[in-house]
Coordinates of C-alpha atoms in Angstrom, one line a residue:
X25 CA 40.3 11.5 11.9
X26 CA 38.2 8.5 11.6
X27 CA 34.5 8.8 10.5
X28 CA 31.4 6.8 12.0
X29 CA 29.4 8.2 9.7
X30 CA 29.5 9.7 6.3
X31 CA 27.0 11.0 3.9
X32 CA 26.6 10.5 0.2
X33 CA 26.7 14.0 -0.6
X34 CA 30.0 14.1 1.5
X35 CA 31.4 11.3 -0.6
X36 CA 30.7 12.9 -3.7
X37 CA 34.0 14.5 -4.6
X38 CA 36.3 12.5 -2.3
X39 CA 40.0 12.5 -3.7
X40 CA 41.1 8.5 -3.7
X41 CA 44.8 8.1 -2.8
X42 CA 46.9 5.4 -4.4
X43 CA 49.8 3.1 -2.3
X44 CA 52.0 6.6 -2.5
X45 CA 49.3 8.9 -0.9
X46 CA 49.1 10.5 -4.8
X47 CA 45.6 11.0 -5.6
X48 CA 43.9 9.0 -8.3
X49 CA 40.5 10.7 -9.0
X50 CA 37.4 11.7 -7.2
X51 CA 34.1 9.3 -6.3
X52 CA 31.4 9.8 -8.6
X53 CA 29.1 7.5 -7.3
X54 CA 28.7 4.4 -5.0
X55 CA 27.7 0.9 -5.6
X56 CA 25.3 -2.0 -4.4
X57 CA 25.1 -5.2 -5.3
X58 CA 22.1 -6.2 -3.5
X59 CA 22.3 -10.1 -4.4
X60 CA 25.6 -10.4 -2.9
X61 CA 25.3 -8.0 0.2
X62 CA 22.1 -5.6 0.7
X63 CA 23.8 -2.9 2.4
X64 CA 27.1 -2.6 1.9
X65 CA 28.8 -0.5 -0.4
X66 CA 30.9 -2.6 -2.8
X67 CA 32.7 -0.4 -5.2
X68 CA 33.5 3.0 -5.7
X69 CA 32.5 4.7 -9.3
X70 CA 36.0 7.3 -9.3
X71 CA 36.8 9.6 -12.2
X72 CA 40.2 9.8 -13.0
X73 CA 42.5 11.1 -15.5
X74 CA 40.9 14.5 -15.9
X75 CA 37.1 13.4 -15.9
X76 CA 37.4 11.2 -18.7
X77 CA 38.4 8.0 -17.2
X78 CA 36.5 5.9 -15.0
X79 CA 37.4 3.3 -12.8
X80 CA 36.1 1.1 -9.9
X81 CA 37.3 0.6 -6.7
X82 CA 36.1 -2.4 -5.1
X83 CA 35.5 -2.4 -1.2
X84 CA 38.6 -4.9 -0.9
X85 CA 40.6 -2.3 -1.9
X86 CA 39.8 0.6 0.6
X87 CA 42.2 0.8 3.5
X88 CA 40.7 4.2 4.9
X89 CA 37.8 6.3 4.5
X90 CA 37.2 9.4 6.2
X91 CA 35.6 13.3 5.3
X92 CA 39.4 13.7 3.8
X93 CA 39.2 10.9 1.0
X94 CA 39.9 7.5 0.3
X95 CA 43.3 5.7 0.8
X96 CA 43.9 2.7 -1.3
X97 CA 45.4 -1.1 -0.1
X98 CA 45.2 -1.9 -3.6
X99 CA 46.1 -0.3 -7.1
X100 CA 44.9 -3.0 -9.3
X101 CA 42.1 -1.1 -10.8
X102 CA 40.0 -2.0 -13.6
X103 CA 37.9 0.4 -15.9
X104 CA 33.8 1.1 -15.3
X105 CA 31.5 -0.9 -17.1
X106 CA 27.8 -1.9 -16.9
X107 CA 26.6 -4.1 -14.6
X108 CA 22.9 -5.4 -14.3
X109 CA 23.1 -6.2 -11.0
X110 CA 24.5 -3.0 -9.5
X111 CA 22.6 -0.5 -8.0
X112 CA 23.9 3.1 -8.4
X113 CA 23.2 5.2 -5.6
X114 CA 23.6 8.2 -6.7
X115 CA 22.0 7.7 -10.2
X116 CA 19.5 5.5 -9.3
X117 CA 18.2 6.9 -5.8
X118 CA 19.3 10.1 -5.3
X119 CA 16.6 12.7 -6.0
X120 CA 14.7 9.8 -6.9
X121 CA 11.0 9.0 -5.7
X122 CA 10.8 5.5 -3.2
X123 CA 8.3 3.9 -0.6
X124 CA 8.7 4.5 2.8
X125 CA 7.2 1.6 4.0
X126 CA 6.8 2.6 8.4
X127 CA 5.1 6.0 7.2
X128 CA 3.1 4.7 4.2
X129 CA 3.7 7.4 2.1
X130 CA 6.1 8.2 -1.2
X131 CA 9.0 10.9 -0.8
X132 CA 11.4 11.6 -2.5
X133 CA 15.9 11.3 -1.3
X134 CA 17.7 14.3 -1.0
X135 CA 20.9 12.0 0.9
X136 CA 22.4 8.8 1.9
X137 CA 23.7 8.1 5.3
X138 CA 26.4 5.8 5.9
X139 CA 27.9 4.0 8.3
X140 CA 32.1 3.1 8.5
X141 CA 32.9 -0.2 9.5
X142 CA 36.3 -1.2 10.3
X143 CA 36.4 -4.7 8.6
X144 CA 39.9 -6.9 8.2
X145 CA 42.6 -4.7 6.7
X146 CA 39.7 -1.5 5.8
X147 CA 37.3 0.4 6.0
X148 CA 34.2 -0.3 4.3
X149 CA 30.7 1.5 4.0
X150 CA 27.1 -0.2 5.0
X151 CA 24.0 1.8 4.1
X152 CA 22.1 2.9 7.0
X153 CA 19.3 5.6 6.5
X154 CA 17.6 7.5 3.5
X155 CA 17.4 11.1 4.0
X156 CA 14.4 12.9 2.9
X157 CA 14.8 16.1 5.9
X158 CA 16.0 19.9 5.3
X159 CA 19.1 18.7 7.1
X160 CA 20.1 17.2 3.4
X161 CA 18.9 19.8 1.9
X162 CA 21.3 21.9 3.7
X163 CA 24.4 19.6 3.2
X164 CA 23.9 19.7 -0.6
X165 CA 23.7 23.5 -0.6
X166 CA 26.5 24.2 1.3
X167 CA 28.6 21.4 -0.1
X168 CA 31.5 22.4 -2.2
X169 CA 30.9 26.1 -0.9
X170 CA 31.6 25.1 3.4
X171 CA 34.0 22.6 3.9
X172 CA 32.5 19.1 5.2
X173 CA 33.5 19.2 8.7
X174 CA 32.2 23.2 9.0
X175 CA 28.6 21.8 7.3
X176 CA 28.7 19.5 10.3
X177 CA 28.7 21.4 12.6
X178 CA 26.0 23.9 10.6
X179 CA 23.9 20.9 10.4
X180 CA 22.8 20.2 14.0
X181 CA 20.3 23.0 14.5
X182 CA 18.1 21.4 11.7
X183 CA 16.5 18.2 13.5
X184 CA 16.9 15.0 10.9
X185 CA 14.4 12.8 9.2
X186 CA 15.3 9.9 7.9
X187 CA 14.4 6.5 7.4
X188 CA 16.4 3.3 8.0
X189 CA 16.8 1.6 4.4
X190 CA 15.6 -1.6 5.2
X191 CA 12.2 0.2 5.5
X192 CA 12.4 1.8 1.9
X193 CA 11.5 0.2 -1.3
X194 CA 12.9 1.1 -4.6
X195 CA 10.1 1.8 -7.6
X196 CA 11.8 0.1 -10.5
X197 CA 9.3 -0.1 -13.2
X198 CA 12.0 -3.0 -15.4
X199 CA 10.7 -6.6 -13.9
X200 CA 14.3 -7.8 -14.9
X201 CA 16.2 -5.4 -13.2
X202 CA 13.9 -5.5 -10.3
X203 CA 14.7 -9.2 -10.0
X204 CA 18.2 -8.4 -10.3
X205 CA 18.5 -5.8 -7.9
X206 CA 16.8 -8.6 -5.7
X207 CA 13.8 -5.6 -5.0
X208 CA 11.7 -7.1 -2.6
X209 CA 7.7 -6.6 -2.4
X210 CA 7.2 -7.8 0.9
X211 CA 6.9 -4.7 2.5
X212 CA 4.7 -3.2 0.6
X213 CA 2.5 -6.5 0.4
X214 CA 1.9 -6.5 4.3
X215 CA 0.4 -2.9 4.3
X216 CA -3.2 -2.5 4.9
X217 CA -4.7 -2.3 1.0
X218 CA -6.0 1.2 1.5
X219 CA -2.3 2.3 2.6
X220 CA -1.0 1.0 -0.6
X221 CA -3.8 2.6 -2.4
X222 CA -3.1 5.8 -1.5
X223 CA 1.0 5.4 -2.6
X224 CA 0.3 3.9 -5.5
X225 CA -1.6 6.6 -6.3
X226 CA 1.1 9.4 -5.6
X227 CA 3.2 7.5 -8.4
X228 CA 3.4 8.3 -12.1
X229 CA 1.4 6.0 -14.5
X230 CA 4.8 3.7 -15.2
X231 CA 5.5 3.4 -11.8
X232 CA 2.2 2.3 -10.7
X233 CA 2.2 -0.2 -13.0
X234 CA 5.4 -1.7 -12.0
X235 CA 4.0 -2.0 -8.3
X236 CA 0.9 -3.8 -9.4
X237 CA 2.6 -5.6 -11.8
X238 CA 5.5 -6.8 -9.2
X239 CA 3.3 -7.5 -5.9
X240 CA 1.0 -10.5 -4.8
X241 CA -2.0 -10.8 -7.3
X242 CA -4.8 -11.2 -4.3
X243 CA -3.2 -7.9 -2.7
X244 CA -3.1 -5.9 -6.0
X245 CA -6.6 -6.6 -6.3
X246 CA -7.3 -5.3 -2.8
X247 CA -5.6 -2.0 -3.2
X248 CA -6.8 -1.6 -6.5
X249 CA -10.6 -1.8 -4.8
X250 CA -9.1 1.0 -2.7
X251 CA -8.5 3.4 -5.4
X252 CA -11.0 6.0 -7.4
X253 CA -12.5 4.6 -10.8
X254 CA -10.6 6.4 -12.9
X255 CA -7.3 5.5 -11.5
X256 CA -8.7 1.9 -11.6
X257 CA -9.2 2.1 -15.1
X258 CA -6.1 3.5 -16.1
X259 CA -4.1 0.6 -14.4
X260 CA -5.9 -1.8 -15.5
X261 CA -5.9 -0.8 -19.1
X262 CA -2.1 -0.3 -18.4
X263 CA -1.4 -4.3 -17.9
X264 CA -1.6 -6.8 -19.6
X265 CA -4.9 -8.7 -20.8
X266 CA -3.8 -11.7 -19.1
X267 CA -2.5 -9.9 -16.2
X268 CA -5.3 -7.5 -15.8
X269 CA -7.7 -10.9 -15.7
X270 CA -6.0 -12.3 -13.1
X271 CA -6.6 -9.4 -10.7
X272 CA -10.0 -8.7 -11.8
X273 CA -11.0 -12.3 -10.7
X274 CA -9.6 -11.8 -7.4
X275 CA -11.6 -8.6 -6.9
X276 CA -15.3 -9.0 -5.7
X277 CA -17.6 -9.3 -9.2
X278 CA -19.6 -6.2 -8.3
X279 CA -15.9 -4.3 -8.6
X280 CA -14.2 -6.1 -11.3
X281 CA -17.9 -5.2 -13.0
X282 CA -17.6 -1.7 -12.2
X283 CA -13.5 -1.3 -13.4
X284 CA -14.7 -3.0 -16.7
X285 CA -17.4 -0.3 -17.2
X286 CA -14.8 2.5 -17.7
X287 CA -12.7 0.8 -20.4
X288 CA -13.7 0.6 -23.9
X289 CA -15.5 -1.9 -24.8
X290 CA -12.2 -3.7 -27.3
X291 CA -10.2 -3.4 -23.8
X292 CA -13.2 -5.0 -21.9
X293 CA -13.5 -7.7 -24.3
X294 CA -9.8 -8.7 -24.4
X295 CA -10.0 -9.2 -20.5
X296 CA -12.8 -11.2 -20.3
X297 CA -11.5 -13.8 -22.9
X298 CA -8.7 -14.0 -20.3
X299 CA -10.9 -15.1 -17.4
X300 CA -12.6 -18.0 -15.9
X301 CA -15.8 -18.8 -17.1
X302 CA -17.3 -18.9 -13.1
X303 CA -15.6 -14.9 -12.7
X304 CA -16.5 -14.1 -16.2
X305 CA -19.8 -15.2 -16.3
X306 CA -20.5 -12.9 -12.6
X307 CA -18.9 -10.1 -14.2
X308 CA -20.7 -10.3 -17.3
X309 CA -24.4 -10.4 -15.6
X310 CA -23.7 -7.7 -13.8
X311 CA -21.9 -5.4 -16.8
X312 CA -25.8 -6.1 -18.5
X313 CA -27.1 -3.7 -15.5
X314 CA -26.8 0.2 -16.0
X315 CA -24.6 1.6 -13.1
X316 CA -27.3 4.1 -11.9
X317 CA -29.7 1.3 -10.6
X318 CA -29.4 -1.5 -7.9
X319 CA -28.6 -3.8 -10.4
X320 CA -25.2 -1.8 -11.3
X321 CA -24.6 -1.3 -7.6
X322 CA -25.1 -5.0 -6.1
X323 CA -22.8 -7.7 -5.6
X324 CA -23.4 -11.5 -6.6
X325 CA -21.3 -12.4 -3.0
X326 CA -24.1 -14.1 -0.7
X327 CA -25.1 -16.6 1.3
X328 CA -28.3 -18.3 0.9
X329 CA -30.0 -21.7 1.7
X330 CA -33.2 -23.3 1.0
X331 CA -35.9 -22.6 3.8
X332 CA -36.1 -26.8 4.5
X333 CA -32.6 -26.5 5.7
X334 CA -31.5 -26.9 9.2
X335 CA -29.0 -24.5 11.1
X336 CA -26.0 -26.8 10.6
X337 CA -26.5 -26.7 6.8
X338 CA -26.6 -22.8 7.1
X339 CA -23.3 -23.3 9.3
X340 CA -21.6 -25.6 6.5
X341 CA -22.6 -23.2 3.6
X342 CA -21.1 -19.6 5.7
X343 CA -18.1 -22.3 6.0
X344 CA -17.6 -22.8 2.3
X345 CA -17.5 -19.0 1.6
X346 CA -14.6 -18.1 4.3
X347 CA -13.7 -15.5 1.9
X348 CA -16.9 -13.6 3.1
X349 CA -16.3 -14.1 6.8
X350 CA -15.4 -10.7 7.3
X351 CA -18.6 -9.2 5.7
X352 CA -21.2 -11.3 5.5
X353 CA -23.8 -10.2 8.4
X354 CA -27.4 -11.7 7.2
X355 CA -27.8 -15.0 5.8
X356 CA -31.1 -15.5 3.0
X357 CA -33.6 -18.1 3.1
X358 CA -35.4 -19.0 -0.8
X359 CA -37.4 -21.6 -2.0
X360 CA -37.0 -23.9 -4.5
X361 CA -37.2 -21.4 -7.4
X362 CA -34.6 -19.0 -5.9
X363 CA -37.2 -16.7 -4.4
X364 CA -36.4 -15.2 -1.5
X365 CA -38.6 -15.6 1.7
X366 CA -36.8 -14.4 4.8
X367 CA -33.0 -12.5 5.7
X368 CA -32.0 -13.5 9.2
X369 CA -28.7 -12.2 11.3
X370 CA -26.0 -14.6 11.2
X371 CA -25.6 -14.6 15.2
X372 CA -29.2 -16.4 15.2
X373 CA -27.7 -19.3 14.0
X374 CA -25.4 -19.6 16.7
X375 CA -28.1 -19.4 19.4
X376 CA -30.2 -22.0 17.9
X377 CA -29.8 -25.5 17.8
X378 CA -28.2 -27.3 14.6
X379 CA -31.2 -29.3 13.5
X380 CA -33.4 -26.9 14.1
X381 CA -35.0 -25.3 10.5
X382 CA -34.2 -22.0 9.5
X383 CA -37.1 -21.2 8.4
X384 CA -38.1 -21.4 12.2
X385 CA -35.5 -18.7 13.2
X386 CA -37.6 -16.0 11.1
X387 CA -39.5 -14.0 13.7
X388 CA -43.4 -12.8 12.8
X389 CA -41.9 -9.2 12.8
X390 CA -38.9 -9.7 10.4
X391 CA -39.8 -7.4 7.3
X392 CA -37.6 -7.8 4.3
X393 CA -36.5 -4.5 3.2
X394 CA -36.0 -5.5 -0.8
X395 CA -35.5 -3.9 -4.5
X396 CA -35.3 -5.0 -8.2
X397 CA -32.0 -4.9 -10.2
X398 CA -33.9 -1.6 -11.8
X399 CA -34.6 0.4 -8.8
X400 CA -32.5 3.8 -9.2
X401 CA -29.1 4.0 -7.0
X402 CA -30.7 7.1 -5.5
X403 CA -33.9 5.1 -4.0
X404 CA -31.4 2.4 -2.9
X405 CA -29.5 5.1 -0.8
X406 CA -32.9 6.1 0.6
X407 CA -33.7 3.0 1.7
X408 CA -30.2 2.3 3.2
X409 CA -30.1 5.9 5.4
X410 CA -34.5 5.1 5.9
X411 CA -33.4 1.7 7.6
X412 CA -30.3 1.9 8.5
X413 CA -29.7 -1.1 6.9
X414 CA -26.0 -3.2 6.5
X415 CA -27.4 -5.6 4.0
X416 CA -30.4 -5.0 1.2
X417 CA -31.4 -8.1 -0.9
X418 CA -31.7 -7.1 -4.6
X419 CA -34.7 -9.4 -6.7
X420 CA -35.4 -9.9 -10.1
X421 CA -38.7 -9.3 -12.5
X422 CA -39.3 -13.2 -11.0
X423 CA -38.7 -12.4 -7.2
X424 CA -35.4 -14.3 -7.2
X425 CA -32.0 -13.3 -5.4
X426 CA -30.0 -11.7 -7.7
X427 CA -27.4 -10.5 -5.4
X428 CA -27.2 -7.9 -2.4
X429 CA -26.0 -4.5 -1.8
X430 CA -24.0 -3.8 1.6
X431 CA -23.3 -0.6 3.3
X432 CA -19.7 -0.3 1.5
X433 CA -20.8 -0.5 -1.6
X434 CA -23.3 2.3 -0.4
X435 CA -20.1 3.9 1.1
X436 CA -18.1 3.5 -2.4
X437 CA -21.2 5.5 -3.9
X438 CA -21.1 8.2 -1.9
X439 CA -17.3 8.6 -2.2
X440 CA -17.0 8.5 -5.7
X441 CA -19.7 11.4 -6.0

């Protein structure tokens, strides 16, 4: 009886029949070869010859597959042997950890579901789903012990969980195999960062250094800002020097600052020799500050103009930092020296005319709510919960902007406690 389905664990076992219907061996395991078709099957792993023989069986070669076995259209076998660009689905993903990338999450595959395709002259099998459900469970348990079509039957009280396998990705922690295995990180690059956080997370030390090490650098910097310090850490010193700098640079300065302060200080040093003087030179002013005062907490990401400027200067500098669109609230006004004189909300800007002065936006009753780079981290979260403030400007012994401390970073504080 032909099959529209069939499971991995089902195929595990299956007697292949020669030309003369005499059987030949028993599947072992099944084969992709992602680079030349990404789901279906292409050869069959069979044991032959008492165990001890191994053979493939390509996918040209199948006339019929069904819960009964494998019949052959071709003899013309040739013996197993490694092959870097075969994935192994039985050794490689079964009972193997991978991403679901819909739910967001790491599990781990208990079964395989196919799908039989009559193609030409055979049958041939395409990968459909990864199952991670009790309904696997229960097929493995039974299997060898209930005959297949009985387990079937068995199986359709338990509801399944699956999930489609173009929606999994494969943790490979071997950049060349991943390349040949044609492992893609696209899914996992289009999550939100705090998604891919948390699985990266889940995964053992190797593993989450694959995943950094494989996906974009600007997105592995965003999850990594995601993640507890001492996971932080632990990647980072995990990487390379050079690869580590890269990331760091694409994290805001405050953060790389912060993921540098848990290394030691040989690690730290090796990394900074590896990044651009403008980063480095961020990073290393605010490494100087202890990490309990507002000088360890603040950020050197602002925008500030000279109080003689007009609204469409203020307009062209918020346009040349686009990468702070999304948090950037108050814009600062300072004199000459760098002193700052006023904070105003970025939506006065947009009300006013361009050639009007900024310095005529500030309102008699604007106070600056301020600190030094020494105030203690618990007086800055005073002052942040005192005024519930989004934005507080952070001065030096000379009253100049040193940098500004936002409500996440507030928020980062108070998570990591």
């Amino acid at each position: 009886m032909a099959e529209e389905i069939l499971y991995l664990t089902e195929l595990l076992g299956l007697k292949v029949y020669d030309l003369r219907r005499r059987p030949l061996g028993r599947v072992r395991d099944a084969v992709l070869v992602p680079k030349l078709h990404p789901v279906r099957v292409d050869r069959f792993l069979v044991a032959g010859g008492g165990g001890y023989t191994w053979l493939y069986v390509r996918h040209d070669q199948v006339a019929e597959i069904s819960l009964d076995g494998i019949w052959l259209r071709d003899e013309m076998l040739v013996p197993y042997h490694a092959d870097e660009y075969a994935l192994r689905l039985v050794r490689d993903v079964l009972d193997q950890q991978i991403i679901d990338a819909r739910g967001r999450k790491v599990v781990r595959v208990t079964d395989i579901t196919f799908e039989v395709r009559r193609e030409a002259d055979g049958d041939v099998l395409h990968v459909l789903e990864v199952d991670i459900g009790m309904r696997a469970v229960l097929r493995r348990l039974l299997q060898g012990w209930v005959p297949r079509r009985w387990i079937r039957r068995l199986q359709r009280r338990v509801p399944p969980n699956s999930i489609r396998w173009d929606l999994c990705n494969i943790v490979e922690p071997d950049p060349q195999r991943r390349l040949r295995l044609n492992i893609s990180m696209e899914p996992l690059e289009q999550m939100h960062p705090a998604d891919l956080a948390d699985i990266v997370e889940e995964l053992s030390p190797e593993d989450r250094e694959a995943i950094i090490e494989a996906i974009d650098t600007e997105v592995a910097a965003e999850a990594l800002s995601e993640m507890d310090p001492e996971t932080q850490a632990r990647i980072i010193e995990s990487l390379d020097a050079g690869k580590a700098a890269d990331i760091l640079e694409e994290m805001a300065p405050d953060e790389a600052a912060d993921v540098l302060a848990e290394l030691e200080e040989e690690t730290t040093e090796e990394i900074l020799e590896e990044m651009e003087s403008a980063p480095k030179a961020e990073v290393e002013e605010l490494l100087e500050y202890d990490e309990d005062t507002a000088g360890g907490l603040m950020n050197t990401e602002f925008v500030a103009v000279h109080e003689e400027a007009t609204v469409a200067d203020a307009i062209d500098a918020l346009r040349a930092r686009q990468d702070l669109a999304e948090t950037v609230t108050t814009i600062f006004i300072t004199d000459t020296d760098d002193r700052l004189r006023a904070a105003i909300p970025i939506a006065r800007l947009f009300l006013a005319k361009p050639s009007s002065r900024v310095s005529e936006l500030v309102r008699p009753d604007d106070e600056i709510i301020q600190t030094t780079t020494e105030t203690p981290a618990s007086r800055v979260l005073e002052l942040f919960d005192k005024y519930n403030l989004l934005t507080l400007p952070v001065i030096d012994d000379e009253q100049r902007l040193a940098g500004v401390i936002t409500a996440d970073d507030i928020i980062s504080v108070l998570r990591n406690r």
